[in-house]
Coordinates of C-alpha atoms and ligand atoms in Angstrom, one line a residue:
X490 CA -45.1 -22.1 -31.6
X491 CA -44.9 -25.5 -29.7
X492 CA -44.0 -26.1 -25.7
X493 CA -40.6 -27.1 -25.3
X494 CA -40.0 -31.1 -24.8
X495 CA -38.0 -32.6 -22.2
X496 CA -37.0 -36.3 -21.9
X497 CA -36.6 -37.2 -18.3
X498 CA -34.6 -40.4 -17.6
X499 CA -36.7 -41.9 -14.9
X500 CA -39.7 -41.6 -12.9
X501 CA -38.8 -38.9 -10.6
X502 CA -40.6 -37.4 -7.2
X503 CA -44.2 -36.0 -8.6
X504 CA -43.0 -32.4 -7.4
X505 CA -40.7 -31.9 -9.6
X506 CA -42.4 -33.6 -12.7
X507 CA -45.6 -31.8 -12.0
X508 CA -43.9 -28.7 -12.6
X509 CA -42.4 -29.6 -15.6
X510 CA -45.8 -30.8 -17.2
X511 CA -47.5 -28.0 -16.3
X512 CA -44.9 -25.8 -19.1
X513 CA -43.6 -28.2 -20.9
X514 CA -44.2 -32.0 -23.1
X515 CA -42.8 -34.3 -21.1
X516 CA -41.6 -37.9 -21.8
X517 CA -40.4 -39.7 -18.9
X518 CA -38.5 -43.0 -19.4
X519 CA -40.7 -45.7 -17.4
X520 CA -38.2 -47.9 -16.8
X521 CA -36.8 -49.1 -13.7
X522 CA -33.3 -49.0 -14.8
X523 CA -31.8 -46.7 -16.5
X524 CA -32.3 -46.1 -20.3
X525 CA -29.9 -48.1 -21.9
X526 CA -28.0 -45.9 -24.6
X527 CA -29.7 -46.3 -27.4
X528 CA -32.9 -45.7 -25.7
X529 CA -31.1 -42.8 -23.7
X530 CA -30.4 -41.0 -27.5
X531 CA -33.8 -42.0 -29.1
X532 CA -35.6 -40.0 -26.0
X533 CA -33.1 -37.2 -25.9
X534 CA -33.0 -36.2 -29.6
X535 CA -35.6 -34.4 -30.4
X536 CA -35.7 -32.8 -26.7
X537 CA -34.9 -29.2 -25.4
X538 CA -34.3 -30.0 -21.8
X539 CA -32.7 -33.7 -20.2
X540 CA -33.2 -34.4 -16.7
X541 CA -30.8 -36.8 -16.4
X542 CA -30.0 -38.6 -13.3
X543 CA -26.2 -39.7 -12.0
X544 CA -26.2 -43.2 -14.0
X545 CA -26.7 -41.5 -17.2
X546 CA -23.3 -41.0 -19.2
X547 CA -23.8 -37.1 -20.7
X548 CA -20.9 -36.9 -23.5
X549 CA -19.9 -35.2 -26.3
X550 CA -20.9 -37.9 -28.9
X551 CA -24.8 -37.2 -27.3
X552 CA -25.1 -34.2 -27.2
X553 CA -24.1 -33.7 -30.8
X554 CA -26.5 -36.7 -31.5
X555 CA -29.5 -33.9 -29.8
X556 CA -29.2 -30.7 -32.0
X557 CA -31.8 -29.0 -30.2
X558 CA -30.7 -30.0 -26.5
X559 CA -30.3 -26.6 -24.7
X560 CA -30.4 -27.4 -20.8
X561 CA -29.1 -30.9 -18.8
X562 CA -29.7 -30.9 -15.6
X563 CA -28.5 -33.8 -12.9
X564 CA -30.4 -34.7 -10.3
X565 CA -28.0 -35.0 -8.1
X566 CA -25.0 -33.1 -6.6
X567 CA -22.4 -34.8 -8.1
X568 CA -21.6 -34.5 -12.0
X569 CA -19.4 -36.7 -12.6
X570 CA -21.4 -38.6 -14.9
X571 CA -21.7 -35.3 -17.5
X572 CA -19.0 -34.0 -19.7
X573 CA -19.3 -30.0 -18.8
X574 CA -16.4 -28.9 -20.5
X575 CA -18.1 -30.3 -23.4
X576 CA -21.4 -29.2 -22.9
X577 CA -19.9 -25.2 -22.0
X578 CA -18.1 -25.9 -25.6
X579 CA -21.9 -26.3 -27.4
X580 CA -23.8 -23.6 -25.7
X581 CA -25.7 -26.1 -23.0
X582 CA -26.2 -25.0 -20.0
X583 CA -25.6 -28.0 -17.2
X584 CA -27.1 -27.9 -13.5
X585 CA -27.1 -30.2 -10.4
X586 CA -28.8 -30.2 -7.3
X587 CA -26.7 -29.0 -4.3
X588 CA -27.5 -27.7 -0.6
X589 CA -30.7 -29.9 -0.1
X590 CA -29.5 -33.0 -0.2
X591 CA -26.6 -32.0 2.4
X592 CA -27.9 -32.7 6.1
X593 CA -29.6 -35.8 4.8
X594 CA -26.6 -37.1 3.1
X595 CA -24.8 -36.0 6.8
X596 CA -27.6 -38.3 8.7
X597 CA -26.8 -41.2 6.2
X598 CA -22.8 -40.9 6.3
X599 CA -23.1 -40.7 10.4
X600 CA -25.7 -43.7 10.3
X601 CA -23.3 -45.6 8.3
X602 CA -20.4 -44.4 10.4
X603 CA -22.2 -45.6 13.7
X604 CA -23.7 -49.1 12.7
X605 CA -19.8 -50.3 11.4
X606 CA -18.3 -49.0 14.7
X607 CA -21.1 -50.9 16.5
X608 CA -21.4 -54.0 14.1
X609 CA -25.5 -53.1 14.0
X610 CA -25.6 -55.9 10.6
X611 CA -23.4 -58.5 12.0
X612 CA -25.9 -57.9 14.9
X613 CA -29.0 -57.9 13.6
X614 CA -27.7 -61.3 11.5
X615 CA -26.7 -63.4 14.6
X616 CA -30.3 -62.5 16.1
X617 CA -32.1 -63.5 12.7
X618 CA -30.0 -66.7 12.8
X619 CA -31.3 -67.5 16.1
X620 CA -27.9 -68.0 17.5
X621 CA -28.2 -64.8 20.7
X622 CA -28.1 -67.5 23.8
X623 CA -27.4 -64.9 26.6
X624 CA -25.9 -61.8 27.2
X625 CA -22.4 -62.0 26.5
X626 CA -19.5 -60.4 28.0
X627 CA -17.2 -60.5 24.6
X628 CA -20.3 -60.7 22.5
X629 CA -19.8 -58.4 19.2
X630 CA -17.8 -55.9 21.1
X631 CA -17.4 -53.1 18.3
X632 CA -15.3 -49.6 18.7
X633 CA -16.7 -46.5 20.3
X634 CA -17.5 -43.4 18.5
X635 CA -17.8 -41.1 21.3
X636 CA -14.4 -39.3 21.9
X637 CA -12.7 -40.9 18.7
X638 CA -11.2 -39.0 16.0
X639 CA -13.1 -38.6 12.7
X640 CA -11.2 -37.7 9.6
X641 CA -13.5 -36.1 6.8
X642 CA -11.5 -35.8 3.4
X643 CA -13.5 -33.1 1.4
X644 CA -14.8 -30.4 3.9
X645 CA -17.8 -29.0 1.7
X646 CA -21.3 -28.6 2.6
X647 CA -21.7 -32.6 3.4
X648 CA -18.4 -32.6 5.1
X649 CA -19.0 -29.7 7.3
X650 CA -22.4 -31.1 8.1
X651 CA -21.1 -34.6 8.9
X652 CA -19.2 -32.4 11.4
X653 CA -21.6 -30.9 13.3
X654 CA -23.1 -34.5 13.9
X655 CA -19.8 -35.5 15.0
X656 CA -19.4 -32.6 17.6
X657 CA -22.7 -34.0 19.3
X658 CA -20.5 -37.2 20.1
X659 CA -17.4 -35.6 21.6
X660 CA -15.1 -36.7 18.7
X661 CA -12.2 -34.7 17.7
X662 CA -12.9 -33.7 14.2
X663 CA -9.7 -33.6 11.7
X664 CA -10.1 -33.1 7.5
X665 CA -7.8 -32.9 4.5
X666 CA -9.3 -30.6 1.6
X667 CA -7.0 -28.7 -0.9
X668 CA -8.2 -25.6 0.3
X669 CA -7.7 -24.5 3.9
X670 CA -11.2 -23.0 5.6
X671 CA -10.1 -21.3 8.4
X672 CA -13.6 -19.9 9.3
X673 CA -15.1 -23.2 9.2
X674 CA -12.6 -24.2 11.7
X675 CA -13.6 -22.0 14.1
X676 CA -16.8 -22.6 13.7
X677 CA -17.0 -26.4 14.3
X678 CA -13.7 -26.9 16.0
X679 CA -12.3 -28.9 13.7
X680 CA -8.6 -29.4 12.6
X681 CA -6.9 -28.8 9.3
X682 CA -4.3 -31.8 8.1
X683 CA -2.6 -33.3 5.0
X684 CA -3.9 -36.5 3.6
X685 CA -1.4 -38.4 4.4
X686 CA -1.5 -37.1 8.8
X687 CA -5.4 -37.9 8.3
X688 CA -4.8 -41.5 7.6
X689 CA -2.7 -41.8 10.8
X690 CA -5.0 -39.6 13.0
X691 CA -8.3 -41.0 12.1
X692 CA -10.1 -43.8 14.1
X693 CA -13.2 -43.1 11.3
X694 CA -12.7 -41.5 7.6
X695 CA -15.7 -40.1 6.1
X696 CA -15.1 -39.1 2.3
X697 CA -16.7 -36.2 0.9
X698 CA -14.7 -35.0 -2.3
X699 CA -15.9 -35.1 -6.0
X700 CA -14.8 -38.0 -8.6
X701 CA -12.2 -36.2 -10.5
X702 CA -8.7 -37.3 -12.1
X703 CA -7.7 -35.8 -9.1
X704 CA -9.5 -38.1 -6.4
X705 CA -10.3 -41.2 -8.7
X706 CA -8.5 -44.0 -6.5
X707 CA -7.4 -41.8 -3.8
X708 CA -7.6 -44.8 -1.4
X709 CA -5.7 -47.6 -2.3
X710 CA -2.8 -49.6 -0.7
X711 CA -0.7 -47.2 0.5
X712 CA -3.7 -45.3 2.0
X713 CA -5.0 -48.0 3.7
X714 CA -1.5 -48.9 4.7
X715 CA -1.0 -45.7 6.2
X716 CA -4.4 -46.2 8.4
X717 CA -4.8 -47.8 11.8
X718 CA -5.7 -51.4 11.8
X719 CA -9.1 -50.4 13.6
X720 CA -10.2 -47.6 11.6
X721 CA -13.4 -47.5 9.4
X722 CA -13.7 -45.7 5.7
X723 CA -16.7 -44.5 5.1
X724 CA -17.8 -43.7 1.8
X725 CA -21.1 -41.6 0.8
X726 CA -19.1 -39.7 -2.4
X727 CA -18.6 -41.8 -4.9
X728 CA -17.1 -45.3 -5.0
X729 CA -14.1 -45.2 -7.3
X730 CA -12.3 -42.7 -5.0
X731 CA -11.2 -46.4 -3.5
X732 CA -9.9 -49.2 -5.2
X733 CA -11.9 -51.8 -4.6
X734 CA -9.6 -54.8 -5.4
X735 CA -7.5 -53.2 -2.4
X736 CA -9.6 -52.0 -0.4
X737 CA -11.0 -56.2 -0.7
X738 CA -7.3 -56.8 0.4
X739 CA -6.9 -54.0 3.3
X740 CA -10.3 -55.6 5.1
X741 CA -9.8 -59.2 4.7
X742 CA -5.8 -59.1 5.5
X743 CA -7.4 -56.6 8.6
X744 CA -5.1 -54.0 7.3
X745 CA -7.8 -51.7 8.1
X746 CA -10.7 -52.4 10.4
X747 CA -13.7 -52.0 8.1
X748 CA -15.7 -50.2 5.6
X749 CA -19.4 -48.7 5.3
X750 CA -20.1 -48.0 2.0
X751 CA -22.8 -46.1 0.1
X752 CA -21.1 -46.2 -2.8
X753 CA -19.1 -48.5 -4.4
X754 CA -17.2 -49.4 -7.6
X755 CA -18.7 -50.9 -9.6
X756 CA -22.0 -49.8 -9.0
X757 CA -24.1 -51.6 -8.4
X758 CA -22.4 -54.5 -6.8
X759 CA -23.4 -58.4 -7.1
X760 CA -24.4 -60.1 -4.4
X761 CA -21.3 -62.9 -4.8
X762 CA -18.9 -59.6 -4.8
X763 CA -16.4 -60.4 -2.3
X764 CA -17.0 -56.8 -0.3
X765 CA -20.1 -58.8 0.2
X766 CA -18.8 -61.7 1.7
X767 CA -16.5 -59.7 4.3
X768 CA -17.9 -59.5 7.5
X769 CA -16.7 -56.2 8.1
X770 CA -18.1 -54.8 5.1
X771 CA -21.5 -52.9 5.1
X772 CA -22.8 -52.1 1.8
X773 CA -26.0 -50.2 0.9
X774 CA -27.5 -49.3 -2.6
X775 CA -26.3 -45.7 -3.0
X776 CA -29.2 -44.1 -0.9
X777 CA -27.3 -41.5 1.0
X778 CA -30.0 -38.7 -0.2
X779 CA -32.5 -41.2 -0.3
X780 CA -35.3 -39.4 2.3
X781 CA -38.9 -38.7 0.5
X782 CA -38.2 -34.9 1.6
X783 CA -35.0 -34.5 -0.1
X784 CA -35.5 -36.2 -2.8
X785 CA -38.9 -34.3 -3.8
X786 CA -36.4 -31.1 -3.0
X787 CA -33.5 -32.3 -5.5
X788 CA -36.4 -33.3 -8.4
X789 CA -37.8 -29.3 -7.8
X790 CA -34.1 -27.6 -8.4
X791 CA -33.5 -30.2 -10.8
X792 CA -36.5 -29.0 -12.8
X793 CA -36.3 -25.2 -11.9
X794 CA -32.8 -25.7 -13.9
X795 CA -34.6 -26.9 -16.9
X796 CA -36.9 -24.5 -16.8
X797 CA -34.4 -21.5 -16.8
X798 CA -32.4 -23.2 -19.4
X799 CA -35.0 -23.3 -21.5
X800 CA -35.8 -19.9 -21.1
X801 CA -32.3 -19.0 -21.5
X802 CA -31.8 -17.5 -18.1
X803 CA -28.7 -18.5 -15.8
X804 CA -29.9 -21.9 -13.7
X805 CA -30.3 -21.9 -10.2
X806 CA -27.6 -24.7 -9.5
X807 CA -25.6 -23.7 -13.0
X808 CA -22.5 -25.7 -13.5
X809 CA -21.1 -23.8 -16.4
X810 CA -22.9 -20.3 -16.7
X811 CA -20.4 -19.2 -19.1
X812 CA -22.4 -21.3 -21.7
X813 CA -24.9 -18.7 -21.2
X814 CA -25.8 -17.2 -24.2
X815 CA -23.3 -19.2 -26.8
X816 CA -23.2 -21.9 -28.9
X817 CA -26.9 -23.8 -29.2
X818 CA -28.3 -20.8 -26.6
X819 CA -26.9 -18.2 -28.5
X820 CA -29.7 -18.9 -31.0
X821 CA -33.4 -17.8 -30.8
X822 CA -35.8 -21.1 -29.6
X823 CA -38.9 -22.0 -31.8
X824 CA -40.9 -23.3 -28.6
X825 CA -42.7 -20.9 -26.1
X826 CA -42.5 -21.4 -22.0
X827 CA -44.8 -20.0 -20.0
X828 CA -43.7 -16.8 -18.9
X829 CA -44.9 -17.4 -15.2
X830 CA -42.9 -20.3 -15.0
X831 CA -39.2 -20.0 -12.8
Ligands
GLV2292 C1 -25.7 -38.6 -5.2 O1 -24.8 -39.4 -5.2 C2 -25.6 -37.3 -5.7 O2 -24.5 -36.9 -6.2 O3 -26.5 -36.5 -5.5

């Protein structure tokens, strides 16, 4: 009997990968972008387990291409780059990496949320131009935070935590989700309202809902027109929940005030993209979860996935455990795992 082979898809925190060699043969892709397709397949095909990271597209047409593929797991919390339905339909059991990643994505959303309102790049520009002359009375005046109102679109476990930031700086805290959580609004003193009252209400939008049909260009010209001329979207979800074209439009026409994004669409974005060029614009490179202790924490789940997967035991962050059991998993594996290994 053989140890199971998993194909990661790039060099990930050694915590995680140190667990997975220690059960399993491991091929890590060593590049620094992602596996192009072809390369994705050729390292997938013969494999058991994928850890597979948010920029790799998980379809139908690759999974049948990987016969023996019995576990994906995404290191990340969003999934929107994996085809679950079809994955459920073959037997393959599909994970993510919720909960740890939440407070840090929080800090990042809030950081972004503070250095638009307070202009921090423009700033930090005009001093590394050498143009700060003196203290100046109607010098890069921004907008406060403190006391404003903060609209979160998506109150899950990153929205609720962006929250309890936001209650440390007095601001009166409104969201929009599909489902009403009445408990949470007791708890954080927070305000339920429909999309379209958010946009009005909201001196700051923070988005926090998955990409689905549902939510895929959610803010576009009659959301921004909707917003106050001053407010700021933040995005830390994922980028084509705006339309970028508009939401180009809605900053230079000052439609809206500004944007700090963490996400955008495309990803990633050219330096001669005109978000880039907006002075009201703050792009960074989609590192909202980026801290060394999180990310060690999403590469151990994302691995303790594969490892139940392979074992055929439900996943600690399972996306579709009705695939447990059927299909591919339904039949007996020809590699051994490590019975101590969980
Ligand atoms: C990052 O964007 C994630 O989904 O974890």
């Amino acid at each position: 009997m053989r140890q199971p082979r998993v194909f990661v898809t790039r060099l990930v925190p050694e915590a995680g990968l140190q667990l997975l060699r220690e059960r399993c043969v491991v091929d890590v892709w060593p590049g620094e972008l992602p596996p192009p397709r072809a390369e994705l397949l050729a390292g997938t095909r013969e494999a058991d387990g994928l850890l597979a990271l948010l920029t790799d597209p998980i379809d139908a047409a690759l999974l049948d291409a990987c016969p023996h593929l019995r576990v994906v797991s995404n290191m990340a919390v969003g999934y929107d780059n994996i085809d679950v339905a079809a994955a459920t339909a073959r037997g393959v059991l599909v994970g993510n990496t919720p909960d740890v990643l939440d407070e840090t994505t929080a800090d990042a959303a809030f950081a972004l949320l503070l250095a638009a309102a307070r202009r921090i790049p423009e700033a930090l520009a005009y001093v590394q131009a050498d143009r700060w002359q003196t203290w100046g009375p109607l010098l890069l005046l921004g907008r406060d935070v403190h006391h404003a109102t903060l609209g979160i679109v998506g109150l899950g476990r990153i929205g609720q935590a962006l929250a309890a930031r936001a209650r440390g700086f007095a601001m009166r805290i409104v969201y929009a989700d599909p489902t009403r959580k009445p408990a949470v609004e007791a708890r954080l003193g927070i305000e339920h309202m429909s999309f379209t009252e958010l946009l009005h209400a909201s001196d700051f939008i923070s988005l926090h809902a998955p990409l689905t049909d549902a939510t895929r260009g959610l803010f576009g010209a009659t959301a921004f027109a909707q917003m106050q001329p001053t407010a700021i979207l933040v995005n830390t979800a994922r980028g084509p929940l705006v339309q970028t074209d508009a939401l180009v439009a809605a900053l230079r026409d000052g439609v809206i005030g500004g944007a700090a994004l963490d996400v955008t669409d495309p990803e990633p974005l050219r330096a001669d993209h005109p978000l880039l060029a907006l002075p009201n614009c703050l792009v960074v490179p989609h590192i909202a979860s980026a801290s060394q202790q999180t990310r060690a924490r999403m590469a151990v789940i994302a691995v303790r996935n594969i490892l139940a997967g392979l074992r055929g035991a439900s996943l600690p962050a399972g996306l579709n455990p009705a695939a447990q059991g059927t299909g591919r998993t339904a039949t007996p594996s020809d590699y051994t795992l490590d019975e101590s290994s969980q």
